[in-house]
Amino acid sequence: MPTTNVDADGRPLFFCNTCDKEHSDVISRFKLIAHVKDDSGEANFLLFDANAQQIVRHSAAELYDENEDEDFLPEAVSDLFGKRVLFEISVDADNIKGKSSQYVVRLATDDREMVEEFADLPPKPVLMLESAYDISSGSGGFTATPLSKRKSEQDDESYLEDQHSVNKKLSQKKLKGE
């Protein structure tokens, strides 16, 4: 965070919350939160330096002006409004648990050919994640046995094959005599 203090050479000082000190040698970096919308909904994407530079086309240092209001949005960033961008995001446990509403962007591109190529793909069904409460209470609307626990016809056939195998011994339960 910029401060009102300056060093001996008259350079502005910046406060670091991590080390609790002021520094004059800092490098401006992006931490851009983009509110994105498409036909399926909307979400907040978090872009760090390299990915933000990819779509803003300027470094954070080029856009930073210490005299500007911190809420000021540079023109290079506001030019992104309405622009089509393709994102690859990562979804982590905090997103799934609802602790974070921001998805970290792994890759971003505004390459027109690539954006159009993905736009032309047929839509895929949206899978809904359910909370643990919905699953355990049965209120999620699904009552089927999980796929991993289902027994298929193929399982029945392999069981019959196992009965005739010369390499496998079937376990037999011993019953007490009557």
Coordinates of N, CA and C in Angstrom, one line a residue, residues 57 84 109-119:
R57 N -2.9 -5.7 -22.0 CA -1.9 -5.3 -22.9 C -1.0 -4.2 -22.4
R84 N -14.9 -10.1 -25.5 CA -14.9 -11.5 -25.3 C -13.5 -12.1 -25.0
T109 N -7.0 -15.5 -22.7 CA -6.6 -15.0 -24.0 C -7.8 -14.3 -24.7
D110 N -7.5 -13.3 -25.5 CA -8.5 -12.6 -26.2 C -8.3 -12.9 -27.7
D111 N -7.5 -13.9 -28.0 CA -7.2 -14.3 -29.4 C -8.6 -14.6 -30.1
R112 N -8.9 -13.9 -31.1 CA -10.3 -14.0 -31.7 C -10.5 -15.4 -32.3
E113 N -9.6 -16.0 -32.9 CA -9.8 -17.3 -33.5 C -10.1 -18.3 -32.4
M114 N -9.3 -18.3 -31.3 CA -9.5 -19.2 -30.3 C -10.8 -19.0 -29.5
V115 N -11.2 -17.8 -29.3 CA -12.4 -17.5 -28.6 C -13.6 -18.0 -29.5
E116 N -13.5 -17.7 -30.8 CA -14.6 -18.2 -31.7 C -14.7 -19.7 -31.8
E117 N -13.5 -20.4 -31.8 CA -13.5 -21.8 -31.8 C -14.2 -22.4 -30.7
F118 N -14.0 -21.9 -29.5 CA -14.7 -22.4 -28.3 C -16.1 -21.9 -28.3
A119 N -16.5 -20.8 -28.8 CA -17.8 -20.3 -28.9 C -18.7 -21.2 -29.8

